[in-house]
mmCIF file of C-alpha atoms in Angstrom:
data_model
loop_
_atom_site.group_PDB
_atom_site.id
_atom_site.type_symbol
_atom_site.label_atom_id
_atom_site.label_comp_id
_atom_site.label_asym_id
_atom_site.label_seq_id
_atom_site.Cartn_x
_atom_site.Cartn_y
_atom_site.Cartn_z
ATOM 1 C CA UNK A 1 -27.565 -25.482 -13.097
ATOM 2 C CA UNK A 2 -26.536 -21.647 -12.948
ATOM 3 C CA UNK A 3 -22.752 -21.138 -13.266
ATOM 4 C CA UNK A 4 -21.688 -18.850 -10.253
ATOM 5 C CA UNK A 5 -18.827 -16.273 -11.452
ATOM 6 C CA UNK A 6 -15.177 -16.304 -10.790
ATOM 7 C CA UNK A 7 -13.873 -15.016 -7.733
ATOM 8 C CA UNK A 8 -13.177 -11.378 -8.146
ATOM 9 C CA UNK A 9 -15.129 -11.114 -11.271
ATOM 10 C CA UNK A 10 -17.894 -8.466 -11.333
ATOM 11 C CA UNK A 11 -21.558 -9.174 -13.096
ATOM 12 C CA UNK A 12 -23.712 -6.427 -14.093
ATOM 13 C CA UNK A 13 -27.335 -6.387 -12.732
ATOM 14 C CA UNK A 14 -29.117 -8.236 -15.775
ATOM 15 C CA UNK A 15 -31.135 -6.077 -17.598
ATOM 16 C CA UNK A 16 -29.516 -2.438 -16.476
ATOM 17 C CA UNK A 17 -26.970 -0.337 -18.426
ATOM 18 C CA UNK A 18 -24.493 0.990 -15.670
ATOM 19 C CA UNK A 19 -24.511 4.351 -15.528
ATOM 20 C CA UNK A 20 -21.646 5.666 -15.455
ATOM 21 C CA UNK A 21 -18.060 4.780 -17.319
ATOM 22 C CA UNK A 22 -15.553 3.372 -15.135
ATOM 23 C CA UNK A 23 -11.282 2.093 -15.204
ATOM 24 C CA UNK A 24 -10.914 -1.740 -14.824
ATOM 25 C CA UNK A 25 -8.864 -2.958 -12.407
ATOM 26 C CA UNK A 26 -6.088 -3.763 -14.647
ATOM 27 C CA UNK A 27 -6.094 -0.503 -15.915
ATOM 28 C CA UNK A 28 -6.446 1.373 -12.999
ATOM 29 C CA UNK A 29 -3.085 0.034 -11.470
ATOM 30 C CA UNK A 30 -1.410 0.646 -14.381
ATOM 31 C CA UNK A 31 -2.409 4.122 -14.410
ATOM 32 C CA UNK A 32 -1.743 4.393 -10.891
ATOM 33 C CA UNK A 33 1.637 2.786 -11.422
ATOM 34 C CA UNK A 34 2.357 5.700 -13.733
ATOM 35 C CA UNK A 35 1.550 8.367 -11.235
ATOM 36 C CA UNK A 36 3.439 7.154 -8.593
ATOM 37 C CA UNK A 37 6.618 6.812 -10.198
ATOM 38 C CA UNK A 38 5.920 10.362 -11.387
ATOM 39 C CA UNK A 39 5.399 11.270 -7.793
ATOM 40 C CA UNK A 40 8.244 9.759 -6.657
ATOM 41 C CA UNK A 41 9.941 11.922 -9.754
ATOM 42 C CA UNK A 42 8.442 15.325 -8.171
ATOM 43 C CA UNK A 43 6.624 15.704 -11.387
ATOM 44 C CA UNK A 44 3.109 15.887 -9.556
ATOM 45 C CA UNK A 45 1.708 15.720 -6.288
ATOM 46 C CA UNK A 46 -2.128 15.433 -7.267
ATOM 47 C CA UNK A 47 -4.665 13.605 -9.340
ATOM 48 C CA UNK A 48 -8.292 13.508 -9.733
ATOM 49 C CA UNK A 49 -11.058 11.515 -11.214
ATOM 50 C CA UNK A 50 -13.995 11.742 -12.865
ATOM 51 C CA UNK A 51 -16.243 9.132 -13.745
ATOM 52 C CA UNK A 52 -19.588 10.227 -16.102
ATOM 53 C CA UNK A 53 -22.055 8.409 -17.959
ATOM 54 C CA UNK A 54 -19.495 7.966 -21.409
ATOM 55 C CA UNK A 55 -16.263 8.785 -20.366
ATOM 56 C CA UNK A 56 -14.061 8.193 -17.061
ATOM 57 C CA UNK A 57 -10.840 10.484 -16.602
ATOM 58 C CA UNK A 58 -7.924 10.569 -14.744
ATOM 59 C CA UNK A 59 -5.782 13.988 -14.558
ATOM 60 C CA UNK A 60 -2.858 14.570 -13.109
ATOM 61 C CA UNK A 61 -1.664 18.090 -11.512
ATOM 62 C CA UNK A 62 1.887 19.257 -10.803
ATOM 63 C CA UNK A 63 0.266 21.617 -7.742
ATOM 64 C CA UNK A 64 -3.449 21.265 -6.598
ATOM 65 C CA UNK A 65 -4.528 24.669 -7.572
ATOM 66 C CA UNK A 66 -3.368 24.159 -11.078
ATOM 67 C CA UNK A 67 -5.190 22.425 -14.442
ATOM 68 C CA UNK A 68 -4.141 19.281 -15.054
ATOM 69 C CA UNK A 69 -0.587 18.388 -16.213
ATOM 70 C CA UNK A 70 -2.150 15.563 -18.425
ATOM 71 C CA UNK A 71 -5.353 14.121 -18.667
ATOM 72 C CA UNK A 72 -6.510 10.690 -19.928
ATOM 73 C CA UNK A 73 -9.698 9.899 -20.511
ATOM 74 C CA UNK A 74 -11.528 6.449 -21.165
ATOM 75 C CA UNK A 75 -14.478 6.712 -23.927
ATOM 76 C CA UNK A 76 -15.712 2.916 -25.088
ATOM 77 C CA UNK A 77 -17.549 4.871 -27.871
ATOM 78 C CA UNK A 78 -15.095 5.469 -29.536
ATOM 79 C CA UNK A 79 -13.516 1.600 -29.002
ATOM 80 C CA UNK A 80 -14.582 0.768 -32.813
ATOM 81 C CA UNK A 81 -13.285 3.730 -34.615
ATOM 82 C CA UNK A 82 -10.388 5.652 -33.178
ATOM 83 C CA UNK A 83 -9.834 3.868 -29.789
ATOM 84 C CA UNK A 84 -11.229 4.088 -26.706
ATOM 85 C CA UNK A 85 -8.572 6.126 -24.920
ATOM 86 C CA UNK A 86 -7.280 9.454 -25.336
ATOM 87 C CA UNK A 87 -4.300 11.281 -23.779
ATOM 88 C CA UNK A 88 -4.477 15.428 -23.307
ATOM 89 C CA UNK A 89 -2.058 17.538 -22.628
ATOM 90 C CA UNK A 90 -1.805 20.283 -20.226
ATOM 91 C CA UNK A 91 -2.971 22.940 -22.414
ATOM 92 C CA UNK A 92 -5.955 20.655 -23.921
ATOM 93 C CA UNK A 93 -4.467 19.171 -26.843
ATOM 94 C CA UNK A 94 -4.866 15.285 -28.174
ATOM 95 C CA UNK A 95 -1.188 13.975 -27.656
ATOM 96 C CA UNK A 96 -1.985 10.488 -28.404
ATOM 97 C CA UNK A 97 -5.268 7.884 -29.085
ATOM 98 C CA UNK A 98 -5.528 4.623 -29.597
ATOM 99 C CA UNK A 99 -6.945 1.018 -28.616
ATOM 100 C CA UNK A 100 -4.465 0.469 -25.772
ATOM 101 C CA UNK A 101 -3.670 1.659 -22.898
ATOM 102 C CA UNK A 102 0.376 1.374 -22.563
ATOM 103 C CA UNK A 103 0.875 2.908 -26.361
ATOM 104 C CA UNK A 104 -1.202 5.857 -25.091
ATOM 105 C CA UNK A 105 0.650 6.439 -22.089
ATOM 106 C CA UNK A 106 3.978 5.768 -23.303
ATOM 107 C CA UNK A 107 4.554 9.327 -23.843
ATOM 108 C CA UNK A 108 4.329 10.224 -20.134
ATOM 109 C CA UNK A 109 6.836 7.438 -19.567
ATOM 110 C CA UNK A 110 9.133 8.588 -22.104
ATOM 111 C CA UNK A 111 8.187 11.766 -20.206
ATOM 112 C CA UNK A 112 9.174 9.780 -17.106
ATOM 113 C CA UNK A 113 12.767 8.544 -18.383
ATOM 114 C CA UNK A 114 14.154 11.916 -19.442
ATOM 115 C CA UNK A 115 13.257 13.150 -15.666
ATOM 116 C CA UNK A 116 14.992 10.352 -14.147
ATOM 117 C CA UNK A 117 17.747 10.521 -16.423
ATOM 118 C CA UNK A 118 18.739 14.039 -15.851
#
């Protein structure tokens, strides 16, 4: 007898590579959870993502018109050698890789603190 999955718990179509990198659940609220207390903060007021065949992004904009304040981007490449995720900064440069999410957005919320505490 065929075991029927979890509840909640997506199967890829046997056979077929997806096409096209995409955030977990998990990880997409804690990302979310990030740019809403930086919202709430008046540190930005827009996001957008991007979701390609090796890498899904999230960026974050102080004003819509601008480039993005910080942009984090998802590559399970990379998940063997330097981690899978990657943070940017707003003028393109690596502020911080690794295999986890939180240790790669904990400068944002470091970010996040000093805002709050002023």
């Amino acid at each position: 007898m065929e075991r029927l999955p979890a509840a909640g718990q997506i199967l890829a179509f046997p056979g077929r590579q997806p096409n096209q990198v995409g955030f977990e659940r998990a990880e997409l609220a804690r990302i979310l959870d990030l740019y809403g207390r930086m919202v709430a903060a008046g540190e930005w007021r827009d996001y957008a993502m991007n979701f390609a065949r090796d890498c899904a992004s999230f960026a974050a904009f102080r004003r819509t018109a601008d480039v993005p304040q910080m942009r984090l981007e998802k590559r399970p490449a990379l998940r063997a050698k330097q981690g899978m995720w990657t943070l940017f900064g707003e003028h393109g440069q690596v502020l911080k890789r690794g295999h986890e999410l939180p240790s790669v957005l904990a400068p944002v919320e470091r970010r996040l603190v000093k805002v709050v505490g002023d």
